[in-house]
Amino acid sequence: EAQVTQNPRYLITVTGKKLTVTCSQNMNHEYMSWYRQDPGLGLRQIYYSMNVEVTDKGDVPEGYKVSRKEKRNFPLILESPSPNQTSLYFCASTMGGGGTEAFFGQGTRLTVV
Amino acid sequence: AQSVTQPDIHITVSEGASLELRCNYSYGATPYLFWYVQSPGQGLQLLLKYFSGDTLVQGIKGFEAEFKRSQSSFNLRKPSVHWSDAAEYFCAVAPSGGYNKLIFGAGTRLAVHP
């Protein structure tokens, strides 16, 4: 089954404690992205990757890091989380091209206290 | 700058009634347009998409959307709503010629009364 898998689904952490949210896709897609969803703002892109070792900033990259060492994996790293990073995070992948469908993971609800 | 506006934050309809969710976009050229649905606790599922051609597109679950270039709109419709349609709906655009991101509207939360 084609899918994007994120882990964990829920995470509560404390300010400043480094964390990683994993994302894996089994569709051999080239493009992967991370979004955060906040009430009234919809989804905003944090980072994206066009292929292995190729990443770039989205609209709200501050406080986040990513890496793309393998095509299937695209982890999101918060090196020093702060309460304003409390949000619902989604990983997405797509084959590429502006018209192809983006597949989304189930989401990770992060709370930073 | 590219943007997507969904004017209605919340909409409530009765089961069996018709539905129209509004979406307007701001973009220089014709973008690729999408509607996604997010059920509670779930990820986003694609309902339908428009790239070119026929301006009325059909999607899953009985939804359709019409692209109107003159109004920069891509409204989502369903003739008869079911209680299971209660969810949040997002309109999104992707710049034509390549994909690096989707630009989402703020979403419309749909409630369905029995």
Coordinates of C-alpha atoms in Angstrom, one line a residue:
Chain A
E1 CA 0.0 0.0 0.0
A2 CA 1.3 3.4 -1.0
Q3 CA 1.8 5.5 2.1
V4 CA 3.7 8.1 4.0
T5 CA 4.5 7.1 7.6
Q6 CA 5.3 9.6 10.3
N7 CA 6.4 8.8 13.9
P8 CA 5.5 9.6 16.5
R9 CA 1.8 10.5 16.2
Y10 CA 1.8 12.4 19.4
L11 CA 4.7 14.0 21.3
I12 CA 4.9 16.1 24.4
T13 CA 8.3 17.6 25.2
V14 CA 10.0 20.3 27.2
T15 CA 11.6 23.5 25.9
G16 CA 15.1 23.0 24.6
K17 CA 15.1 19.2 24.4
K18 CA 16.1 18.1 20.9
L19 CA 13.6 15.9 19.0
T20 CA 13.3 14.2 15.7
V21 CA 10.1 13.4 13.8
T22 CA 10.6 10.7 11.2
C23 CA 8.9 10.5 7.8
S24 CA 9.2 7.6 5.4
Q25 CA 7.5 7.0 2.0
N26 CA 7.3 3.8 0.0
M27 CA 6.4 5.3 -3.4
N28 CA 9.9 6.2 -4.6
H29 CA 8.9 9.8 -4.8
E30 CA 11.5 12.5 -5.4
Y31 CA 9.8 15.4 -3.7
M32 CA 9.2 15.5 0.1
S33 CA 8.0 18.3 2.3
W34 CA 7.2 19.2 5.8
Y35 CA 4.2 21.4 6.8
R36 CA 2.9 22.7 10.0
Q37 CA -0.8 23.2 10.5
D38 CA -2.1 26.0 12.8
P39 CA -5.7 27.1 13.4
G40 CA -6.7 29.8 11.0
L41 CA -3.5 29.5 9.0
G42 CA -3.9 26.3 7.1
L43 CA -0.8 24.4 6.3
R44 CA 2.5 26.2 5.8
Q45 CA 5.6 24.6 4.3
I46 CA 8.6 24.3 6.6
Y47 CA 11.2 22.6 4.3
Y48 CA 11.2 20.6 1.1
S49 CA 13.5 18.3 -0.7
M50 CA 13.7 17.6 -4.4
N51 CA 16.0 14.6 -4.1
V52 CA 18.7 13.0 -2.0
E53 CA 20.9 15.6 -0.4
V54 CA 18.9 18.5 -2.0
T55 CA 16.8 20.5 0.5
D56 CA 15.5 24.0 0.7
K57 CA 13.6 26.3 3.0
G58 CA 9.9 26.8 2.8
D59 CA 7.9 29.6 4.2
V60 CA 8.5 29.0 8.0
P61 CA 11.9 27.3 8.4
E62 CA 13.2 29.0 11.5
G63 CA 13.9 26.6 14.3
Y64 CA 13.8 23.5 12.1
K65 CA 16.3 21.3 10.3
V66 CA 15.9 18.5 7.8
S67 CA 18.1 16.0 6.1
R68 CA 17.6 13.7 3.1
K69 CA 20.2 11.0 3.1
E70 CA 18.0 8.4 1.6
K71 CA 15.2 8.9 -0.9
R72 CA 12.5 7.3 1.2
N73 CA 13.3 9.2 4.5
F74 CA 13.0 12.9 5.4
P75 CA 13.3 13.5 9.1
L76 CA 12.3 16.8 10.7
I77 CA 14.7 18.0 13.5
L78 CA 13.9 20.5 16.2
E79 CA 17.2 21.1 17.9
S80 CA 15.9 23.4 20.6
P81 CA 12.1 23.3 20.6
S82 CA 10.1 26.3 21.9
P83 CA 6.4 26.6 22.8
N84 CA 5.7 28.4 19.5
Q85 CA 6.5 25.2 17.7
T86 CA 3.5 23.5 19.3
S87 CA 1.6 22.5 16.2
L88 CA 0.4 19.7 14.0
Y89 CA 3.0 18.6 11.6
F90 CA 2.5 16.8 8.2
C91 CA 5.0 15.1 6.0
A92 CA 4.1 14.9 2.3
S93 CA 5.6 13.3 -0.8
T94 CA 5.0 13.6 -4.5
M95 CA 6.5 12.1 -7.7
G96 CA 7.2 15.6 -9.0
G97 CA 5.8 18.1 -11.4
G98 CA 3.3 20.7 -10.5
G99 CA 0.2 18.6 -11.2
T100 CA 1.0 15.4 -9.4
E101 CA -0.8 14.5 -6.2
A102 CA 0.9 15.0 -2.9
F103 CA 0.4 12.2 -0.4
F104 CA 0.3 13.1 3.3
G105 CA 1.2 11.3 6.4
Q106 CA -1.2 11.0 9.3
G107 CA 0.3 13.9 11.2
T108 CA 2.3 14.4 14.4
R109 CA 0.8 16.5 17.1
L110 CA 3.7 18.2 19.0
T111 CA 3.3 20.0 22.3
V112 CA 6.3 21.9 23.7
V113 CA 5.9 22.9 27.3
Chain B
A1 CA 2.7 36.8 -3.7
Q2 CA 0.7 33.7 -4.3
S3 CA -2.1 33.2 -1.9
V4 CA -5.3 31.2 -1.4
T5 CA -8.4 32.6 0.4
Q6 CA -11.2 30.5 1.8
P7 CA -13.7 33.1 3.0
D8 CA -15.8 30.8 5.1
I9 CA -14.1 29.5 8.3
H10 CA -17.2 27.4 9.4
I11 CA -20.2 26.2 7.5
T12 CA -23.1 24.2 8.8
V13 CA -25.5 22.5 6.5
S14 CA -28.3 20.0 7.0
E15 CA -27.9 16.4 5.8
G16 CA -29.2 16.2 2.3
A17 CA -28.7 19.8 1.5
S18 CA -26.4 21.1 -1.2
L19 CA -22.9 22.5 -0.4
E20 CA -20.6 25.0 -1.9
L21 CA -17.2 25.9 -0.4
R22 CA -15.5 28.9 -1.8
C23 CA -11.9 29.3 -2.8
N24 CA -10.1 32.2 -4.5
Y25 CA -6.5 32.3 -5.4
S26 CA -4.0 34.9 -6.3
Y27 CA -1.4 33.8 -8.9
G28 CA 0.0 35.3 -12.1
A29 CA -0.7 32.3 -14.3
T30 CA -3.1 29.4 -14.1
P31 CA -1.9 27.3 -11.2
Y32 CA -2.6 23.7 -10.5
L33 CA -5.5 23.6 -8.1
F34 CA -6.5 21.1 -5.5
W35 CA -9.1 20.4 -2.8
Y36 CA -8.1 18.2 0.2
V37 CA -10.3 17.0 3.0
Q38 CA -9.1 16.3 6.6
S39 CA -11.2 14.2 8.8
P40 CA -10.7 14.5 12.6
G41 CA -7.4 13.0 13.6
Q42 CA -6.5 12.1 10.0
G43 CA -4.1 13.3 7.4
L44 CA -5.2 15.0 4.2
Q45 CA -6.9 13.2 1.4
L46 CA -7.1 14.5 -2.1
L47 CA -10.7 15.1 -3.3
L48 CA -9.9 16.5 -6.8
K49 CA -7.5 18.5 -8.8
Y50 CA -7.5 20.8 -11.8
F51 CA -4.6 21.2 -14.2
S52 CA -6.1 22.2 -17.6
G53 CA -8.9 21.4 -19.9
D54 CA -12.5 21.0 -18.8
T55 CA -13.2 23.5 -16.1
L56 CA -15.6 21.3 -14.2
V57 CA -13.8 18.5 -12.5
Q58 CA -15.2 15.5 -10.7
G59 CA -13.7 14.0 -7.6
I60 CA -14.2 11.3 -5.1
K61 CA -17.1 11.1 -2.7
G62 CA -19.5 12.9 -5.1
F63 CA -17.6 16.2 -5.0
E64 CA -17.0 18.4 -8.0
A65 CA -15.3 21.8 -8.4
E66 CA -15.4 24.4 -11.1
F67 CA -12.4 26.5 -12.2
K68 CA -13.4 30.1 -13.2
R69 CA -10.4 32.0 -14.5
S70 CA -12.2 35.3 -14.7
Q71 CA -13.0 35.1 -11.0
S72 CA -9.8 33.3 -9.9
S73 CA -12.0 30.8 -8.1
F74 CA -12.1 27.1 -7.7
N75 CA -15.3 26.4 -5.6
L76 CA -16.1 22.9 -4.3
R77 CA -19.6 21.6 -4.6
K78 CA -21.7 18.6 -3.6
P79 CA -25.4 18.3 -4.4
S80 CA -26.4 16.3 -1.3
V81 CA -24.3 16.3 1.8
H82 CA -23.9 13.2 4.0
W83 CA -23.2 13.3 7.8
S84 CA -19.8 11.6 7.0
D85 CA -18.8 14.7 5.0
A86 CA -18.2 16.6 8.3
A87 CA -14.5 17.5 8.1
E88 CA -12.2 20.4 7.3
Y89 CA -11.6 21.2 3.7
F90 CA -8.6 22.9 2.3
C91 CA -8.1 24.5 -1.1
A92 CA -4.5 24.6 -2.4
V93 CA -2.5 25.7 -5.3
A94 CA 0.8 24.6 -6.8
P95 CA 2.7 26.9 -9.2
S96 CA 2.6 25.4 -12.7
G97 CA 5.8 24.0 -14.2
G98 CA 7.1 22.2 -11.2
Y99 CA 6.4 21.2 -7.7
N100 CA 8.2 22.4 -4.6
K101 CA 5.2 23.3 -2.4
L102 CA 1.5 23.6 -2.0
I103 CA 0.0 26.9 -0.8
F104 CA -3.0 26.2 1.3
G105 CA -6.0 28.3 2.3
A106 CA -6.9 28.5 6.0
G107 CA -9.5 25.8 5.6
T108 CA -13.3 25.6 6.0
R109 CA -14.7 23.4 8.8
L110 CA -18.0 21.8 7.7
A111 CA -20.6 20.6 10.2
V112 CA -23.5 18.5 9.1
H113 CA -26.8 18.5 11.1
P114 CA -29.0 15.4 10.9

